[in-house]
Every structure is written in structure tokens, then in C-alpha cells.
PDB file of C-alpha atoms in Angstrom:
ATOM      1  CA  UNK A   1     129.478  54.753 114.055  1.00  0.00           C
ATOM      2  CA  UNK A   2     132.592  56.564 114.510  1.00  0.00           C
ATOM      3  CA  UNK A   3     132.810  59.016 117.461  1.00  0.00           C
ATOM      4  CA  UNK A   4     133.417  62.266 116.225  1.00  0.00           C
ATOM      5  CA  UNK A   5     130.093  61.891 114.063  1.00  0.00           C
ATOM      6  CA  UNK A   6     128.164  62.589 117.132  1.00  0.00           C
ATOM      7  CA  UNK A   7     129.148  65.907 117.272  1.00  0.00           C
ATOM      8  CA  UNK A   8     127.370  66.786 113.974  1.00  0.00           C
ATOM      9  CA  UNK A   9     124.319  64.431 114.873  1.00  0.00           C
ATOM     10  CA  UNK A  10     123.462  66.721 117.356  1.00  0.00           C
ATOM     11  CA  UNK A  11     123.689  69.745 115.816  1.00  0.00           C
ATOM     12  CA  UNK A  12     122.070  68.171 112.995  1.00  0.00           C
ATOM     13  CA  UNK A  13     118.925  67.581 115.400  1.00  0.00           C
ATOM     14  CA  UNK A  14     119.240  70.610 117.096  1.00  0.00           C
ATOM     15  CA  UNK A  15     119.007  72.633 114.084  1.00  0.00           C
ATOM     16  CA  UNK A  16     115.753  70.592 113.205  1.00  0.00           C
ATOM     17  CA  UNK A  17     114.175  71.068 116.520  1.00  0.00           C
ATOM     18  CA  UNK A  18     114.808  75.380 115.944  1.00  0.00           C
ATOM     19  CA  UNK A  19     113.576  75.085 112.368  1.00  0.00           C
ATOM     20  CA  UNK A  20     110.532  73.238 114.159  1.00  0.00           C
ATOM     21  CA  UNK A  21     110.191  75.423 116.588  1.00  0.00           C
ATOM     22  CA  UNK A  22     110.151  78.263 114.212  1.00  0.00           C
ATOM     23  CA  UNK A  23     107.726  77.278 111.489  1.00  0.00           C
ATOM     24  CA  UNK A  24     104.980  76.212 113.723  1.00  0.00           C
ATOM     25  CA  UNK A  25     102.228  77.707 114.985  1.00  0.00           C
ATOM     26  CA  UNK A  26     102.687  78.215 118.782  1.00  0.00           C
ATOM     27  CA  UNK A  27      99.983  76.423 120.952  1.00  0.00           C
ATOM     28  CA  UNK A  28      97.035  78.656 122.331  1.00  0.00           C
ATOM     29  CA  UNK A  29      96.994  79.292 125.784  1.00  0.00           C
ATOM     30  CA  UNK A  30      94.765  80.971 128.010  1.00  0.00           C
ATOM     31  CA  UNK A  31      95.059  84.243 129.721  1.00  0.00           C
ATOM     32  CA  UNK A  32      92.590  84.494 132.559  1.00  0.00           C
ATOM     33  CA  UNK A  33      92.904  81.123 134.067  1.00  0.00           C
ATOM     34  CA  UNK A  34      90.547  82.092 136.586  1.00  0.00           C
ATOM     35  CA  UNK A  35      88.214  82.561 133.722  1.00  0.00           C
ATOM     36  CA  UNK A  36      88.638  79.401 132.127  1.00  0.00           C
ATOM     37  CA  UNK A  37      88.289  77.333 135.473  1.00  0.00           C
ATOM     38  CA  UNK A  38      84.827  78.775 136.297  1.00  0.00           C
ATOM     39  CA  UNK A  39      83.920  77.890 132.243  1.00  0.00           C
ATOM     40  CA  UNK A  40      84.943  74.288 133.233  1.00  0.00           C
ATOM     41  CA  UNK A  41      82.851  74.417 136.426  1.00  0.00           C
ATOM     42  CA  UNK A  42      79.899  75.536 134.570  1.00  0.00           C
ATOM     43  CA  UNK A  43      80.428  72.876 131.920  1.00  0.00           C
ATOM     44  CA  UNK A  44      80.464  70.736 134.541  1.00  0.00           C
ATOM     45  CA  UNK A  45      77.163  72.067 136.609  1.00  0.00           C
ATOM     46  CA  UNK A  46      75.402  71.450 132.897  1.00  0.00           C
ATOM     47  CA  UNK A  47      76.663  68.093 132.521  1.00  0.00           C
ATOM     48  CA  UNK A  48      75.360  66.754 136.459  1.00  0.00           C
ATOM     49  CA  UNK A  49      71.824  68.683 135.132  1.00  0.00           C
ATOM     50  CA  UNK A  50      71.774  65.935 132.249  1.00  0.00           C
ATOM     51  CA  UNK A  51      72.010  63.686 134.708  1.00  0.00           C
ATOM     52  CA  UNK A  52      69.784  64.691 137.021  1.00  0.00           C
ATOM     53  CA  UNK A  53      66.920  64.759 134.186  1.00  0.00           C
ATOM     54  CA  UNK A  54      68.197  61.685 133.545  1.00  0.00           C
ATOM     55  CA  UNK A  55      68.442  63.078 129.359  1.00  0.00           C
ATOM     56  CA  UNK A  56      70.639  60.695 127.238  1.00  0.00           C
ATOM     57  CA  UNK A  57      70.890  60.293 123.229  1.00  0.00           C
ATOM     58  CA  UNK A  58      72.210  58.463 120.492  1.00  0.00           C
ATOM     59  CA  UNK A  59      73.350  59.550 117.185  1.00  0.00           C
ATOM     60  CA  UNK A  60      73.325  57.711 113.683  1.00  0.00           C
ATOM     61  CA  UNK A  61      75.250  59.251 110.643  1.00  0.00           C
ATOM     62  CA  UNK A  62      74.218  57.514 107.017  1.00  0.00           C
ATOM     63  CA  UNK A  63      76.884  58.774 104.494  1.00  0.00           C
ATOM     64  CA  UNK A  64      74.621  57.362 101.888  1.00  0.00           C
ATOM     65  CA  UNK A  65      71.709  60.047 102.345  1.00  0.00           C
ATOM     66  CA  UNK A  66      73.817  62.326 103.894  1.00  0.00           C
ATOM     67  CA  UNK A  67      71.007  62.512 106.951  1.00  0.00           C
ATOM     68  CA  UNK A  68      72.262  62.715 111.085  1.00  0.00           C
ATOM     69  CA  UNK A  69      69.382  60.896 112.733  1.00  0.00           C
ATOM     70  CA  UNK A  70      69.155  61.268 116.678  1.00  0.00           C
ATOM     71  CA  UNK A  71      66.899  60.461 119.675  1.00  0.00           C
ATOM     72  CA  UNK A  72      67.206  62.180 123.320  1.00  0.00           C
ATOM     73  CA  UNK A  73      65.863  60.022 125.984  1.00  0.00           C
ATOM     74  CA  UNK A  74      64.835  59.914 129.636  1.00  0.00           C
ATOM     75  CA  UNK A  75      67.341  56.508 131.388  1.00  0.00           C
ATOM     76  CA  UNK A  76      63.850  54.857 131.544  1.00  0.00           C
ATOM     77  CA  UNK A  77      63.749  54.987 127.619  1.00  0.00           C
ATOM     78  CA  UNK A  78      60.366  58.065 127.334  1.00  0.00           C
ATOM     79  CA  UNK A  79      60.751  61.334 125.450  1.00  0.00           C
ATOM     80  CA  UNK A  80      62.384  63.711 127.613  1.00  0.00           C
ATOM     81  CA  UNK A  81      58.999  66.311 127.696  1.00  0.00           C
ATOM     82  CA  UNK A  82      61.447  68.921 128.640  1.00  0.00           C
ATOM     83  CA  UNK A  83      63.104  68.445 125.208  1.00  0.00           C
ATOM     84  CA  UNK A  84      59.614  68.280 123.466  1.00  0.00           C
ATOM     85  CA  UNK A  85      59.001  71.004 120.661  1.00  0.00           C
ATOM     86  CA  UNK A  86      56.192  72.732 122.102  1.00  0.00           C
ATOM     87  CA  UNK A  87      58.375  73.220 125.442  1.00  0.00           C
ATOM     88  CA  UNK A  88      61.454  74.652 124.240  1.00  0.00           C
ATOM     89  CA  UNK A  89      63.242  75.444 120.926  1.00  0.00           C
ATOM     90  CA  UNK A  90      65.830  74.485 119.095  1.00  0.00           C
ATOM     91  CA  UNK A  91      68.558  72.250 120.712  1.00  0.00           C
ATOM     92  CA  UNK A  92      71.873  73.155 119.366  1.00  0.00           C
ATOM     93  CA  UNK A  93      74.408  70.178 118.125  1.00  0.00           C
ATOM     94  CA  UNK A  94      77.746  70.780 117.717  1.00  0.00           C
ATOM     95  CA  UNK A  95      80.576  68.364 115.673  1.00  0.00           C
ATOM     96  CA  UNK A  96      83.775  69.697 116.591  1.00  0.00           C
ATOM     97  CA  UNK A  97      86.619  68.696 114.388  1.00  0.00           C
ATOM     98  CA  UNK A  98      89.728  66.918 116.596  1.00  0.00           C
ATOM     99  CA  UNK A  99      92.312  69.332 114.149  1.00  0.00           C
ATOM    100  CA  UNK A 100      90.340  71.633 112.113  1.00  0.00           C
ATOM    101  CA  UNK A 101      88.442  74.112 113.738  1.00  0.00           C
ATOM    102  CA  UNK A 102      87.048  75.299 110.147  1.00  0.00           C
ATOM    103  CA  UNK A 103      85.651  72.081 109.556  1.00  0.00           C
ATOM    104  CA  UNK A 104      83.354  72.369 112.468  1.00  0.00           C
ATOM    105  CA  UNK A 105      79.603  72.108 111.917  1.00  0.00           C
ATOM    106  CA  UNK A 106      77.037  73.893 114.294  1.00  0.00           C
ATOM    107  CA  UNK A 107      73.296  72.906 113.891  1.00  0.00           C
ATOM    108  CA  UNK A 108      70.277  73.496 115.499  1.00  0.00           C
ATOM    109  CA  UNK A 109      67.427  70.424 115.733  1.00  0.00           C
ATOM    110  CA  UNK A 110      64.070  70.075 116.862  1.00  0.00           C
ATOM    111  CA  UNK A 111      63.236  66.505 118.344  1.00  0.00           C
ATOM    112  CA  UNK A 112      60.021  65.291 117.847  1.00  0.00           C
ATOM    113  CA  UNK A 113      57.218  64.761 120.756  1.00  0.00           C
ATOM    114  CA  UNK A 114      59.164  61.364 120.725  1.00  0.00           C
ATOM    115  CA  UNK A 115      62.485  63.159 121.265  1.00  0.00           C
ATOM    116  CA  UNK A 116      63.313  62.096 117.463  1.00  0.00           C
ATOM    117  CA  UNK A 117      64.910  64.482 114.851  1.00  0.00           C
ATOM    118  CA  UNK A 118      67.055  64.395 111.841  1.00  0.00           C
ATOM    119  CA  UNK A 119      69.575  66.403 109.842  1.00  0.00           C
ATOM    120  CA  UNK A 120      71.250  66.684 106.623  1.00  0.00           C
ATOM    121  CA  UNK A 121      75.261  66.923 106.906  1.00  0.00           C
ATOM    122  CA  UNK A 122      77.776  67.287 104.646  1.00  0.00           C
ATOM    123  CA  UNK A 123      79.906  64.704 104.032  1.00  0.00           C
ATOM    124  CA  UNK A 124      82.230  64.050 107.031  1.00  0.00           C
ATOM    125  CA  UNK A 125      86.094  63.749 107.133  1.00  0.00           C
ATOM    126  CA  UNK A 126      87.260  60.545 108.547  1.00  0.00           C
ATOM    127  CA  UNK A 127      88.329  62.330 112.503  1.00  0.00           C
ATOM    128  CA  UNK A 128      87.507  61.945 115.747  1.00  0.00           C
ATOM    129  CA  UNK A 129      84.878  64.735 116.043  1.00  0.00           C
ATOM    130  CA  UNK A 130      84.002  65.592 119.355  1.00  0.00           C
ATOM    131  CA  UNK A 131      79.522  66.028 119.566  1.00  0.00           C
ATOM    132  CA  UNK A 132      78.109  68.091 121.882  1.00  0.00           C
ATOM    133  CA  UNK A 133      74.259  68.966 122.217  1.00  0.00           C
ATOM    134  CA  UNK A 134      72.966  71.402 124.357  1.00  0.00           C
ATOM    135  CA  UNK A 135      69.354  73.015 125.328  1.00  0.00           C
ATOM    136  CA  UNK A 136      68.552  76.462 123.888  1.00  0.00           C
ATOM    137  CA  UNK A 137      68.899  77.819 127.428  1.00  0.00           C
ATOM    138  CA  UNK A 138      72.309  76.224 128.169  1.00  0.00           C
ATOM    139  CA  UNK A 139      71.223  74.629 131.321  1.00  0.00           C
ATOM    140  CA  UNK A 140      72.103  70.892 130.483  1.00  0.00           C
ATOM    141  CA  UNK A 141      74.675  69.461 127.896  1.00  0.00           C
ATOM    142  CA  UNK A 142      75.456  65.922 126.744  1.00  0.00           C
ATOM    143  CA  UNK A 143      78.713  65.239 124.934  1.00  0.00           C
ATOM    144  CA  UNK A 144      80.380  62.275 123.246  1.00  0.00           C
ATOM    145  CA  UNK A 145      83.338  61.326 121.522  1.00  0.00           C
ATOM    146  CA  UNK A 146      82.634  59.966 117.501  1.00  0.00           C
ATOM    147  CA  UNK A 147      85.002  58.280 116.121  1.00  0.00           C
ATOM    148  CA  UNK A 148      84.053  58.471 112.201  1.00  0.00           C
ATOM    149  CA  UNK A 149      84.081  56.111 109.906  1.00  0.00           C
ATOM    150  CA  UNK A 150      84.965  53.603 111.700  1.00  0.00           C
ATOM    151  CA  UNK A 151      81.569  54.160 114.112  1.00  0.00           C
ATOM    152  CA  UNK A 152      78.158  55.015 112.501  1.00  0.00           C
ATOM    153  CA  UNK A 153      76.606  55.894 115.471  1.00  0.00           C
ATOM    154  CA  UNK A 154      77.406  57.362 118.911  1.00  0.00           C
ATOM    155  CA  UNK A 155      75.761  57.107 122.418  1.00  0.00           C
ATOM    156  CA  UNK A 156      75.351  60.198 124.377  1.00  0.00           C
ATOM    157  CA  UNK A 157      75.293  59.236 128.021  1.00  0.00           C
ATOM    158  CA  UNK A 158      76.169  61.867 130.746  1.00  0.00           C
ATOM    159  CA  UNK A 159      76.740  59.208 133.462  1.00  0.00           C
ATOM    160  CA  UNK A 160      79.516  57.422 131.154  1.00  0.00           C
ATOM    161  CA  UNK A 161      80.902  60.991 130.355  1.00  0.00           C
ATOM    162  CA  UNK A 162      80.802  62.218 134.326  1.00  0.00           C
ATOM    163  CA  UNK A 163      84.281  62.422 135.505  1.00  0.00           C
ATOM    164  CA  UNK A 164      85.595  60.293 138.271  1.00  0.00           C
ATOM    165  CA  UNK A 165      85.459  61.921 142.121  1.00  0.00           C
ATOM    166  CA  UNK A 166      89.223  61.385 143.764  1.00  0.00           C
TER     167      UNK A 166
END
């Protein structure tokens, strides 16, 4: 390549990058830090309560009926009784979208005495949806990665999920 084409190459690119720069949205990003830190602390506190109760879960998705099937567990396999219906009400389950916020899905279950409970769902995009499930008091959480299709079910385990001390 002759030398005095690198001259245009670059202006070539740089006009990209400003037509790039210009016809995208702008990333979000948060005003009150301060805010947003004690959010991720209370995450956090909800997250060690899962795993103090010792709650996990698994999730199964069957495209075919269209049904979300799930199960939330003590670690020593029993119904979590402080999931059971007559103790509390509706746990909410969230699939959040990895790049769509409007395809997100909000749902609220009631698990059997055995901590069973199923759903009907639309039909899902192939994403990486992030699931989160929560009590209707907020005071525990457990959350998962999904990768869908390409997984039909997904474990909910707070210990696997708790983030390494330094």
C-alpha cells in the first residue's frame, strides 16, 4: 500500500468513529453513585440471606407447552416452609433480557407446600436472560444466569452466585 494512502485511511476511520459516535445511543450512567452503591450492598445483604436459609432453585423452560416449571429448596433438598403458600405470598420471578429491556418478563408464582410451581411464558428469544426470584418482602433473592436455547434449565444457587472475598 502506497504511503500517502494512509492519510485518507485515517480520516476515513475517523469519520466512521464520529458518525458512530453520533448515531448511537449514549450509555446510561448513574447520577448518585452513593445511591447505587448502597442498592448493591443491599442486593448483596439479600443474596447472604439466601444463603443463610440455605433457599436454592432450579428452573425448567419447555418451549413445547410453553410452561416455566420451578422448585425452591432448602441445601438439604426439603421445601423451604418459609417459601410455603400459607406463609407468604407470591414470590416474584424476573427474566431480564441481556439487550432488550422491553422484552423483559416479570411474574409472580406461588410454590407449592413442596416448594413446586409452574408458569406459562411466552415464547422466549434465543439471549442470555438474566433470572432473578425474590420473596414478596424483598428480604432474600436468588439469581442465575440462563443461557436460552442452548440450556433448558437453570440452577439457582446463592453459594455459586456469592462473590469472591479479596
Amino acid at each position: 500500500m502506497a504511503a500517502d494512502a494512509w492519510p485518507a485511511i485515517v480520516v476515513a476511520a475517523a469519520s466512521y468513529t464520529c458518525w458512530l459516535a453520533f448515531t448511537r445511543q449514549d450509555a446510561l450512567v448513574e447520577d448518585d453513585y452513593y445511591k447505587e452503591g448502597n442498592a448493591i450492598n443491599q442486593d448483596l445483604k439479600r443474596d447472604e440471606e439466601a444463603i443463610r436459609r440455605g433457599i436454592s432453585g432450579n428452573l425448567r423452560y419447555d418451549p413445547k407447552t410453553g410452561l416455566l416449571s420451578g422448585v425452591l429448596l432448602h441445601v438439604d433438598g426439603q421445601a423451604d416452609q418459609a417459601i410455603a403458600p400459607e406463609t407468604t405470598p407470591d414470590l416474584q420471578l424476573r427474566l431480564i433480557h441481556s439487550t432488550l429491556p422491553d422484552k423483559d418478563i416479570t411474574l409472580f408464582v406461588r410454590p407449592d407446600a413442596n416448594g413446586r410451581f409452574s408458569v406459562s411464558l411466552p415464547q422466549l428469544d434465543m439471549a442470555r436472560w438474566q433470572i432473578l426470584i425474590e420473596d414478596a418482602h424483598r428480604d432474600w433473592r436468588l439469581h442465575a444466569s440462563w443461557l436460552w436455547p442452548q440450556h433448558t434449565t437453570v440452577d439457582l444457587n446463592p453459594v455459586a452466585m456469592k462473590p469472591a472475598d479479596d
